[in-house]
Short mmCIF file of C-alpha atoms and ligand atoms in Angstrom, two decimals:
data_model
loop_
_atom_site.label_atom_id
_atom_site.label_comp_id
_atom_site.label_asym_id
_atom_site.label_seq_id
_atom_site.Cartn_x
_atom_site.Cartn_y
_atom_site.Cartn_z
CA UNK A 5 151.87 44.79 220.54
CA UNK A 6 153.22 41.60 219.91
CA UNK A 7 151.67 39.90 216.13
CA UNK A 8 152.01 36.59 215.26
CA UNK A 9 153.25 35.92 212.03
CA UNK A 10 153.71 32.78 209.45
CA UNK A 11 157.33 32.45 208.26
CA UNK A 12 160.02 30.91 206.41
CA UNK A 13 162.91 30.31 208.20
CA UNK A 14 166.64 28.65 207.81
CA UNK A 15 167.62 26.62 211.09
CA UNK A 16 170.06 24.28 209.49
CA UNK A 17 172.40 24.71 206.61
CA UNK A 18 171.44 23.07 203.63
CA UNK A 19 168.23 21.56 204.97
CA UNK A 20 164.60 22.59 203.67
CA UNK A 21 163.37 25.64 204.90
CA UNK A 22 160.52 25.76 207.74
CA UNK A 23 157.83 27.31 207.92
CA UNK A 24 156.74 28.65 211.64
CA UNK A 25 154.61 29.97 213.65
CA UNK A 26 156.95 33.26 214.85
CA UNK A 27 156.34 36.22 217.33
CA UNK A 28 156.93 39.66 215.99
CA UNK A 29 157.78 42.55 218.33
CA UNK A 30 156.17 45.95 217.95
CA UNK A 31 158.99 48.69 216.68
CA UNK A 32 161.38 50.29 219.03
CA UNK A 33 162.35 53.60 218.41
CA UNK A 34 163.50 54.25 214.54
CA UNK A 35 161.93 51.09 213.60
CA UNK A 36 158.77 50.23 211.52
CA UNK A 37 156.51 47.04 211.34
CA UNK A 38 155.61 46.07 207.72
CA UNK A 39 152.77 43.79 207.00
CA UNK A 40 153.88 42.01 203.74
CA UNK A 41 152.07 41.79 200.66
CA UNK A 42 155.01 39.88 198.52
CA UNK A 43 158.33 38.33 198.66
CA UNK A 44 160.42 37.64 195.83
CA UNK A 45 162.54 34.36 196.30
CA UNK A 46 166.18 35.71 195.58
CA UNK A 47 169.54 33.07 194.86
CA UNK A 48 170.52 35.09 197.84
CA UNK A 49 168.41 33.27 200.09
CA UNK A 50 169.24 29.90 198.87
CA UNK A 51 173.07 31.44 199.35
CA UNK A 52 171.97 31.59 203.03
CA UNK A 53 170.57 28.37 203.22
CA UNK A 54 173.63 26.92 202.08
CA UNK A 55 176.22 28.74 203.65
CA UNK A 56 177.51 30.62 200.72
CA UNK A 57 176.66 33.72 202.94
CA UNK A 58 177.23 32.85 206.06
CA UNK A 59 175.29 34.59 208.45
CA UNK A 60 174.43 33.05 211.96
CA UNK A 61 171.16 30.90 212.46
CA UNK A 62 168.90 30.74 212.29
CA UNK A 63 167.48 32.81 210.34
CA UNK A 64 163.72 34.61 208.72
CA UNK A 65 164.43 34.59 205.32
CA UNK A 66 163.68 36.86 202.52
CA UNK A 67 164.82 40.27 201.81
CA UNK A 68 162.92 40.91 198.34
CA UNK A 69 160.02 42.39 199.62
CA UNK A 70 157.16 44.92 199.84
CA UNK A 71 154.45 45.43 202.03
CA UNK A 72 152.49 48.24 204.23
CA UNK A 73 153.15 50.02 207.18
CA UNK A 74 151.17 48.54 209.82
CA UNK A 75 152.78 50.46 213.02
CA UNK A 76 155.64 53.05 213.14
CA UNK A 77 158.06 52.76 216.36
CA UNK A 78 159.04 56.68 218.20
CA UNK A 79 160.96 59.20 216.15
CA UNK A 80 159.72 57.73 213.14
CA UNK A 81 158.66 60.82 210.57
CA UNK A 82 158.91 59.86 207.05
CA UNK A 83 156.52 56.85 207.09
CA UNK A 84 152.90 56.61 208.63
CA UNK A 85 151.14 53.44 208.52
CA UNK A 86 149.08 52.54 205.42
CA UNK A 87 152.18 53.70 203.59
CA UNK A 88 153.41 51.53 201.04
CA UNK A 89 157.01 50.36 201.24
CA UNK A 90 159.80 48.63 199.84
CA UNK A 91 163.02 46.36 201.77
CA UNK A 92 166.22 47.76 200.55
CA UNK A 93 168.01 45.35 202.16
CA UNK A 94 171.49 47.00 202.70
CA UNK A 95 171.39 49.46 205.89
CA UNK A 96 172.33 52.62 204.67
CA UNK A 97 172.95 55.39 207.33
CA UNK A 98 173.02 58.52 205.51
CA UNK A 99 175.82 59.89 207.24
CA UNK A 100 179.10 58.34 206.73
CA UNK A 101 181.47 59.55 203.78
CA UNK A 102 179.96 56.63 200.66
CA UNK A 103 176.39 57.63 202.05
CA UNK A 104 176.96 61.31 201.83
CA UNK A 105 179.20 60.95 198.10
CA UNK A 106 175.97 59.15 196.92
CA UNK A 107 177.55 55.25 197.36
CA UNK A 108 175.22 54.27 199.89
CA UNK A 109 176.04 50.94 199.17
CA UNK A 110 179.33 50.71 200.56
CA UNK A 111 178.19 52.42 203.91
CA UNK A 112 180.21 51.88 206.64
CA UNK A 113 177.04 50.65 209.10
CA UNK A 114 175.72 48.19 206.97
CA UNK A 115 177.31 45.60 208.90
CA UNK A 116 175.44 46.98 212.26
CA UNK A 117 171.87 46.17 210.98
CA UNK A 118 172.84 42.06 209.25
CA UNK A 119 170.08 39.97 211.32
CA UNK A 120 169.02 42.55 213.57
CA UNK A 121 167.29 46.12 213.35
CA UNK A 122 170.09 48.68 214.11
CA UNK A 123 169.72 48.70 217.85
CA UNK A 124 170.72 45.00 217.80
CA UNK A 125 168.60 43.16 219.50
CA UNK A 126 165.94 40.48 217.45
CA UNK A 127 162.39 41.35 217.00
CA UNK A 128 161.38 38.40 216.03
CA UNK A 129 160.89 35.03 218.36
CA UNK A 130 160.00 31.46 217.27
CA UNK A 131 156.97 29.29 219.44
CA UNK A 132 159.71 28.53 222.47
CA UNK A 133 160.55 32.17 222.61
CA UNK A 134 163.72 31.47 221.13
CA UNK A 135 165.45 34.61 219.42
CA UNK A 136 165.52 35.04 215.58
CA UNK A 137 168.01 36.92 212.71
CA UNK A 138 166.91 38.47 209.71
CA UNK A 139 168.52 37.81 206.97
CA UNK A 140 169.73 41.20 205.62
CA UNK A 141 168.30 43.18 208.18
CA UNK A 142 165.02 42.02 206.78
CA UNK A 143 163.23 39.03 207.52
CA UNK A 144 160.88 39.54 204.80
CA UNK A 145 159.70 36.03 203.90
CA UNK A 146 157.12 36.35 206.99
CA UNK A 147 153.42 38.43 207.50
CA UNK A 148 155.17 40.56 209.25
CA UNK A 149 158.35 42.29 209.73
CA UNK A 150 159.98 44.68 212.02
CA UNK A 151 162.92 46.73 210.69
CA UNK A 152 164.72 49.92 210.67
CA UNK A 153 163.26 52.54 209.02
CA UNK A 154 165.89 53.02 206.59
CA UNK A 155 165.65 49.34 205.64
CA UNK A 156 162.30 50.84 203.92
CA UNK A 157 161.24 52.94 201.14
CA UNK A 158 157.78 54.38 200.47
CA UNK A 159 156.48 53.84 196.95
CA UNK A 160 153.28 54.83 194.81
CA UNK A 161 150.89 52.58 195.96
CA UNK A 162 149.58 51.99 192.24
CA UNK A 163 152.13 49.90 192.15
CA UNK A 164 151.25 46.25 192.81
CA UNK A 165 152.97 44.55 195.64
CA UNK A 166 154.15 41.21 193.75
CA UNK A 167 156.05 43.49 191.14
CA UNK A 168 157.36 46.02 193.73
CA UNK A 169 158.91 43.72 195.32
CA UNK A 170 160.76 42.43 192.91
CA UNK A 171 162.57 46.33 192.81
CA UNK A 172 163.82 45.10 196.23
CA UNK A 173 166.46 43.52 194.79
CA UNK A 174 166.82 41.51 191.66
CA UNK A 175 166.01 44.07 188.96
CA UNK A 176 167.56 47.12 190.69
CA UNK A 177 170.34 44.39 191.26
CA UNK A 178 170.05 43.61 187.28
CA UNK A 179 169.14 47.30 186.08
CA UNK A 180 171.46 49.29 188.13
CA UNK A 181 174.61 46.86 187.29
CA UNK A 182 174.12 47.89 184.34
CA UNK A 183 172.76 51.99 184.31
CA UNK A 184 175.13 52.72 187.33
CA UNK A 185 178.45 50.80 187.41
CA UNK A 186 178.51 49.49 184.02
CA UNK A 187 176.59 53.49 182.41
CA UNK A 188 176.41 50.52 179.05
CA UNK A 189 176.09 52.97 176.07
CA UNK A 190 173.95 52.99 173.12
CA UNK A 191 174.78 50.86 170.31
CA UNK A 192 177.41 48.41 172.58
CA UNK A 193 177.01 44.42 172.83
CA UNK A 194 176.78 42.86 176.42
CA UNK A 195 177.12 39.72 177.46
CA UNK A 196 175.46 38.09 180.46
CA UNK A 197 176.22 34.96 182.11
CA UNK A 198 172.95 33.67 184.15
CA UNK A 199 169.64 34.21 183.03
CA UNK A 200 167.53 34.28 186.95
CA UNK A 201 166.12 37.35 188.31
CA UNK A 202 168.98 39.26 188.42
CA UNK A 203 170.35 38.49 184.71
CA UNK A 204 166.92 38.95 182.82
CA UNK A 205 167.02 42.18 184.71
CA UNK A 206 170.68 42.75 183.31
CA UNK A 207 169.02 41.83 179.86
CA UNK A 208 165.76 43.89 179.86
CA UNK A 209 168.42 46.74 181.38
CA UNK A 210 170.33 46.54 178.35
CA UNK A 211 167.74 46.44 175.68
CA UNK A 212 166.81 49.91 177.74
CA UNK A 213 170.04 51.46 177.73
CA UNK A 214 170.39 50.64 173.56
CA UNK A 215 172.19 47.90 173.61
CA UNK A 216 172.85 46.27 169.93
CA UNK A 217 173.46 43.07 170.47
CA UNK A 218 172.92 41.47 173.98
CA UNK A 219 173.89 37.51 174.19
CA UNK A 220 172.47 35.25 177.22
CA UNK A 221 174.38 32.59 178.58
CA UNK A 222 172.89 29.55 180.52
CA UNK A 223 173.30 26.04 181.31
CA UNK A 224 169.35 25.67 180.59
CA UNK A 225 167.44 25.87 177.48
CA UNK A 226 163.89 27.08 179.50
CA UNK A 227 166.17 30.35 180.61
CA UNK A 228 167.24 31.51 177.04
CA UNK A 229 164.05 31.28 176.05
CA UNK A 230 163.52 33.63 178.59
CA UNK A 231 166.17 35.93 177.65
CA UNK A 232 164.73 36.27 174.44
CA UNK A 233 161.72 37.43 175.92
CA UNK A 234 163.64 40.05 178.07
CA UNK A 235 165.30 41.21 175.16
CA UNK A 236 168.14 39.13 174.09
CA UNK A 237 169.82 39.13 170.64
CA UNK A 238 171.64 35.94 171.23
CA UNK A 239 171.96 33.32 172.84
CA UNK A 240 174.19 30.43 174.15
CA UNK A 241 174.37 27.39 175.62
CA UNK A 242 177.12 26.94 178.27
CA UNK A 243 179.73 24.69 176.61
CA UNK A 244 183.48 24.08 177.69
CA UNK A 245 184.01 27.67 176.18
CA UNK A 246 181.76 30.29 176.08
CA UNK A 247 184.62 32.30 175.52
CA UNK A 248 185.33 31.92 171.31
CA UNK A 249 181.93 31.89 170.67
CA UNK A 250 181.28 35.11 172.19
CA UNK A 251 184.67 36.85 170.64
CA UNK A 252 183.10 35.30 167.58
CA UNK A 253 179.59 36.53 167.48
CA UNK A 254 180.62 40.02 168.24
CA UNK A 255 183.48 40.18 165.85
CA UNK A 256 186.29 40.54 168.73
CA UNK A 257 184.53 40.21 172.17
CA UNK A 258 181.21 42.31 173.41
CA UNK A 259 181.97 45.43 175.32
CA UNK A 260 180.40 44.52 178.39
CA UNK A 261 180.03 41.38 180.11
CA UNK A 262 177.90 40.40 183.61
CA UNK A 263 178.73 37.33 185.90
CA UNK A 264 175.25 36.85 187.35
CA UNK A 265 175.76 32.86 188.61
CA UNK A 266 178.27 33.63 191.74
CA UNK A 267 181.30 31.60 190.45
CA UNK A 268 185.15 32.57 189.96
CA UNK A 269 185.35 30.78 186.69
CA UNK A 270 182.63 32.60 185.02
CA UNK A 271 184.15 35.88 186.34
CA UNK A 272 187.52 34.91 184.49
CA UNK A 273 185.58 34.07 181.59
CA UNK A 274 183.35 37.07 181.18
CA UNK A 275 186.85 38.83 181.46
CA UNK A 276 188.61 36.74 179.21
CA UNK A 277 185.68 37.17 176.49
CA UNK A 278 185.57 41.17 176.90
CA UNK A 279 187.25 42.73 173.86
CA UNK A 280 190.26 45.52 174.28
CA UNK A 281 188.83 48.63 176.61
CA UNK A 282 186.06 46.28 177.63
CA UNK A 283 184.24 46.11 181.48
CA UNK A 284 183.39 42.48 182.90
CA UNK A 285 181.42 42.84 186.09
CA UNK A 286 180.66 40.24 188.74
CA UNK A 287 177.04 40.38 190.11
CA UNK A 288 176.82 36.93 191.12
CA UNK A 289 177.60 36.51 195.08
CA UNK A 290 180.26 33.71 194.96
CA UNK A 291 181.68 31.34 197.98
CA UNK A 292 184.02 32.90 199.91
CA UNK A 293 186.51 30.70 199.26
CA UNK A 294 185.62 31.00 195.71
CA UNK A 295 188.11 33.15 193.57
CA UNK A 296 189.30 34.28 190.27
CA UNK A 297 192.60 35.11 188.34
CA UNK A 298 193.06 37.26 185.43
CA UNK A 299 196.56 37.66 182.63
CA UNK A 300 197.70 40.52 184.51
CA UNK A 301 199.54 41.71 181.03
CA UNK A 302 195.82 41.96 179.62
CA UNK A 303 195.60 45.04 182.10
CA UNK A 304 198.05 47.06 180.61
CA UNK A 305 198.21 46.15 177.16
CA UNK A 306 194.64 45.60 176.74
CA UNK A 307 193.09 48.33 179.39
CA UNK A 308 190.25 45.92 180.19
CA UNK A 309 188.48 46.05 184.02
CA UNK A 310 187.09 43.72 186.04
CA UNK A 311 184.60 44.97 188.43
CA UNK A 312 181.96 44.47 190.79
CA UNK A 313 178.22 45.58 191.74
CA UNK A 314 176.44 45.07 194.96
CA UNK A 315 172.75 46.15 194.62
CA UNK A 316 172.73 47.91 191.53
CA UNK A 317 175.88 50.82 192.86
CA UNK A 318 171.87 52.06 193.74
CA UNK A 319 170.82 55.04 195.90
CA UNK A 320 167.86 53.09 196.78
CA UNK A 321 165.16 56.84 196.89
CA UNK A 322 166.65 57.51 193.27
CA UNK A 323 166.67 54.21 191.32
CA UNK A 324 163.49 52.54 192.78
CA UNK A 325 161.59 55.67 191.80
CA UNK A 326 163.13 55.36 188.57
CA UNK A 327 162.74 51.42 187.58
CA UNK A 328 158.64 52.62 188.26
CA UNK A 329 158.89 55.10 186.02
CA UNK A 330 160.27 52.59 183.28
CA UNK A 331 157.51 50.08 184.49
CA UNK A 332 154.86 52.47 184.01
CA UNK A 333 155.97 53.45 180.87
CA UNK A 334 156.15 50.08 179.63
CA UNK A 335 159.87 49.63 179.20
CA UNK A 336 160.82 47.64 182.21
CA UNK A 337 158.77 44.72 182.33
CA UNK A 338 158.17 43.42 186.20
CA UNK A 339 154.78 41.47 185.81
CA UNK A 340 156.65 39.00 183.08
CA UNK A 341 159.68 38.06 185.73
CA UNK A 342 156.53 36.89 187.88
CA UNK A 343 156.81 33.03 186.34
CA UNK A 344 154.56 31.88 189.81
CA UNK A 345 153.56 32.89 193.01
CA UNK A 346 153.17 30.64 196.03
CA UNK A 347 151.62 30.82 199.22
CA UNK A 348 154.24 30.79 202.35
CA UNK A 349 153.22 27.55 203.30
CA UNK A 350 154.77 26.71 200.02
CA UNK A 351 158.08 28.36 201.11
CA UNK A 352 160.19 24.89 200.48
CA UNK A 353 158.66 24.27 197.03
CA UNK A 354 159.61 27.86 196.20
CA UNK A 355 163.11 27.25 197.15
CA UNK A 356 163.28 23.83 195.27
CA UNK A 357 161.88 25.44 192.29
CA UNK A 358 164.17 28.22 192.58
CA UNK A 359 167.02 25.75 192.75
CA UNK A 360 166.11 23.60 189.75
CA UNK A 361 165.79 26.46 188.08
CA UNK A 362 162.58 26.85 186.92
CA UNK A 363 161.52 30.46 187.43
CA UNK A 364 162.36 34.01 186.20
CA UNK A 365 161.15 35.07 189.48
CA UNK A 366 159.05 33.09 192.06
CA UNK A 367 157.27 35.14 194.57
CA UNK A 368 155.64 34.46 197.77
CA UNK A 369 152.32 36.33 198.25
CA UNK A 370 150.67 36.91 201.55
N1 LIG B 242 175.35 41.85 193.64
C1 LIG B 242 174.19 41.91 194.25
O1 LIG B 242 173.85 42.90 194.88
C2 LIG B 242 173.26 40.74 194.18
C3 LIG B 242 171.90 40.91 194.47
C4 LIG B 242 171.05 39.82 194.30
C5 LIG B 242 171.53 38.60 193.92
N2 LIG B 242 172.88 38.47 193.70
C6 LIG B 242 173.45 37.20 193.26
O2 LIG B 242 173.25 37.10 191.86
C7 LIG B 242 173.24 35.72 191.49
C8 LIG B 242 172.01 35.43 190.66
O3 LIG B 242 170.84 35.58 191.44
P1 LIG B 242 169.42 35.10 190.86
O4 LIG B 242 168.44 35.36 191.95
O5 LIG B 242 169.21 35.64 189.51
O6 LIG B 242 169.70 33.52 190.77
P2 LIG B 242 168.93 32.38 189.94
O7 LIG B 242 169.24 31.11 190.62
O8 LIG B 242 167.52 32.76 189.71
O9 LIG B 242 169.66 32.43 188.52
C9 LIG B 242 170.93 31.91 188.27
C10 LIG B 242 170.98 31.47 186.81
O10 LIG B 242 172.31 31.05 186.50
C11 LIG B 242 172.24 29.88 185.71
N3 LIG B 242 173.51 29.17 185.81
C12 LIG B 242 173.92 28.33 186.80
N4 LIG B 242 175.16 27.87 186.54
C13 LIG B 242 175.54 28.44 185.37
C14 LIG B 242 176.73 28.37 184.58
N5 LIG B 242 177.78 27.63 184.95
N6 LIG B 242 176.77 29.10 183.44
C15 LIG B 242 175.73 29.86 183.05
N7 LIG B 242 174.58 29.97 183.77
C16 LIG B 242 174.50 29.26 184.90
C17 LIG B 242 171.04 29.13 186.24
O11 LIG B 242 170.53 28.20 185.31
C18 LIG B 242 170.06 30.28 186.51
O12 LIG B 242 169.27 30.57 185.37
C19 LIG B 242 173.33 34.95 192.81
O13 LIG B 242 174.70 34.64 193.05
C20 LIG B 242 172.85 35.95 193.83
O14 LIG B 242 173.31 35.69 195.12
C21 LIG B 242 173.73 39.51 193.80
ZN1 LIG B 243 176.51 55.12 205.66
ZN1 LIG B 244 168.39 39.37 196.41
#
């Protein structure tokens, strides 16, 4: 059965989003309609939208989402519908070597399952029939969705759908980056450049974790207000140099430090600030023409790193579990990131808002 769903969608770069009328398929074999109940609006998106990731359009946005199983395609076993499920937006196949040493993240077959279910073909059709992507193997910004089953994780449906999906990516983004590739210990400072989604989820990650001291960094006053909320110590306003101030209020430069704009200079300066021993790592997805450089004889001498984290290093049937356990216990605050919800037919005011800046998290609801 065909359904016929409301969506936002990217035809042009760096032109407002639409929102259509589109026609979703039923699932093919290993694949799974969702019916949405939320989508987060993630810088990702916009990234799409503007060409930072470059994926072909056009496009059905959204990849921050959760929803319930409304029809499950053949050879489908782990999900029935009524189920409650969550996007994990990277394709993960379970079977080559990172999926099977636990880095599902860097599996090999992600690339397979970009716009399209695995099999390759769209699901999804605008009014003239016209084929559609979605973005991140998603397409999540729409009533419905049809996906690959491993694009989808079943959750306790006590969970509401606004704040689960918000576990689709930015805080396991923000968490993880900072329990997985970063393990921050007890008792360390962190710094974190970018207070959206993903670096209030950094923040609330490492007031979790024990952080001592945790100093925000923004270009906006509204968003270290924020990070205060979310847990941080400190906070500064981006200047020339963030840099000094940072060596200064830690007493020699925090131990940890998280680039969560998506730009080459802030990676070189959350390196920079890091003191001796220290671990900067870029969240933030940057142009890819963007780069950064570091002193290479601070490597040696000074035995700092420089890393990166894609989706929280997360094994998406571990960590999602876990961020709900924190939520239910009260550490991990999801409702809060929630700073307004629109309707889809407010899709473009989402995005604008989301560009100016003005949420923690905005969230489409269906
Ligand atoms: N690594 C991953 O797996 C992953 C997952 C999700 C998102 N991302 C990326 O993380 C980044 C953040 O995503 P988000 O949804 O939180 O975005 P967002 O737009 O909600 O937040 C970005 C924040 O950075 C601030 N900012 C902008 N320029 C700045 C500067 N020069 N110095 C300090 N702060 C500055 C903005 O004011 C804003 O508060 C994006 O690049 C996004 O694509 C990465
Ligand atoms: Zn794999
Ligand atoms: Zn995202």
């Amino acid at each position: 059965m065909v359904r016929q769903a409301k969506a936002a969608l990217c035809r042009e770069h760096n032109k407002p989003v639409t929102v259509e009328q589109i026609a979703v398929d039923a699932p093919k074999r290993g694949e799974v309609t969702v019916k949405l109940g939320a989508c987060g609006v993630c810088h990702s998106d916009l990234s799409a939208i503007n060409g930072t990731i470059a994926l072909p359009l056009p496009l059905v946005l959204g990849h921050e989402g959760a929803g319930v199983v409304e029809q499950v395609g053949e050879g489908v076993s782990e999900l029935a519908p009524g189920d409650h499920v969550i996007f994990s937006f990277i394709y993960m196949c379970g079977k080559c070597r990172f999926c099977v040493a636990g880095r599902p993240v860097l599996c090999l077959e992600q690339g397979k399952a970009l716009t399209t279910p695995l099999e390759g073909t769209p699901r999804a059709r605008d009014a003239a029939g016209a084929p559609l992507g979605i973005f991140s193997g998603c397409g999540a910004m729409a009533q419905y969705a049809t996906v690959s089953a491993e694009n989808l994780i079943k959750i306790d449906p006590k969970i509401p759908l606004d704040c689960a999906a918000l576990v689709g990516c930015g805080v396991t983004t923000g968490v993880g980056a900072v329990f997985n590739t970063a393990k921050v210990q007890p008792g360390s400072s962190v710094a974190v450049f970018g207070c959206g989604g993903v670096g209030l989820s950094v923040i609330q990650g490492a007031r979790i974790a024990g952080a001592e001291k945790i100093i925000a960094i923004d270009t906006l006053p509204a968003k270290l207000e924020m990070a205060k909320a979310f847990g941080a110590t400190d906070v500064l306003s981006v200047s020339e140099d963030v840099v000094k101030p940072l060596k200064k209020v830690t007493g020699g430069g925090p131990d940890y430090a998280f680039e969560c704009v998506g730009s080459g200079d802030l990676a070189g300066a959350a390196y920079r600030a890091i003191r001796r021993g220290g671990l900067a790592v870029v969240v933030g997805v940057a142009k890819p023409s963007d780069s950064t450089s570091v002193r290479t004889m601070t490597l040696p001498f000074e035995e700092k790193t420089l890393t990166g984290s894609y989706f929280g290093s997360c094994v998406p049937r571990i960590d999602f579990p876990r961020m709900f356990a924190l939520y239910l216990a009260g550490k991990l605050k999801l409702e809060e990131l929630i700073t307004r919800r629109y309707s889809i037919d407010e899709a473009p005011q989402a995005f604008a808002d989301l560009q100016a800046g003005k949420n923690a998290r905005g969230v489409i609801v269906f």
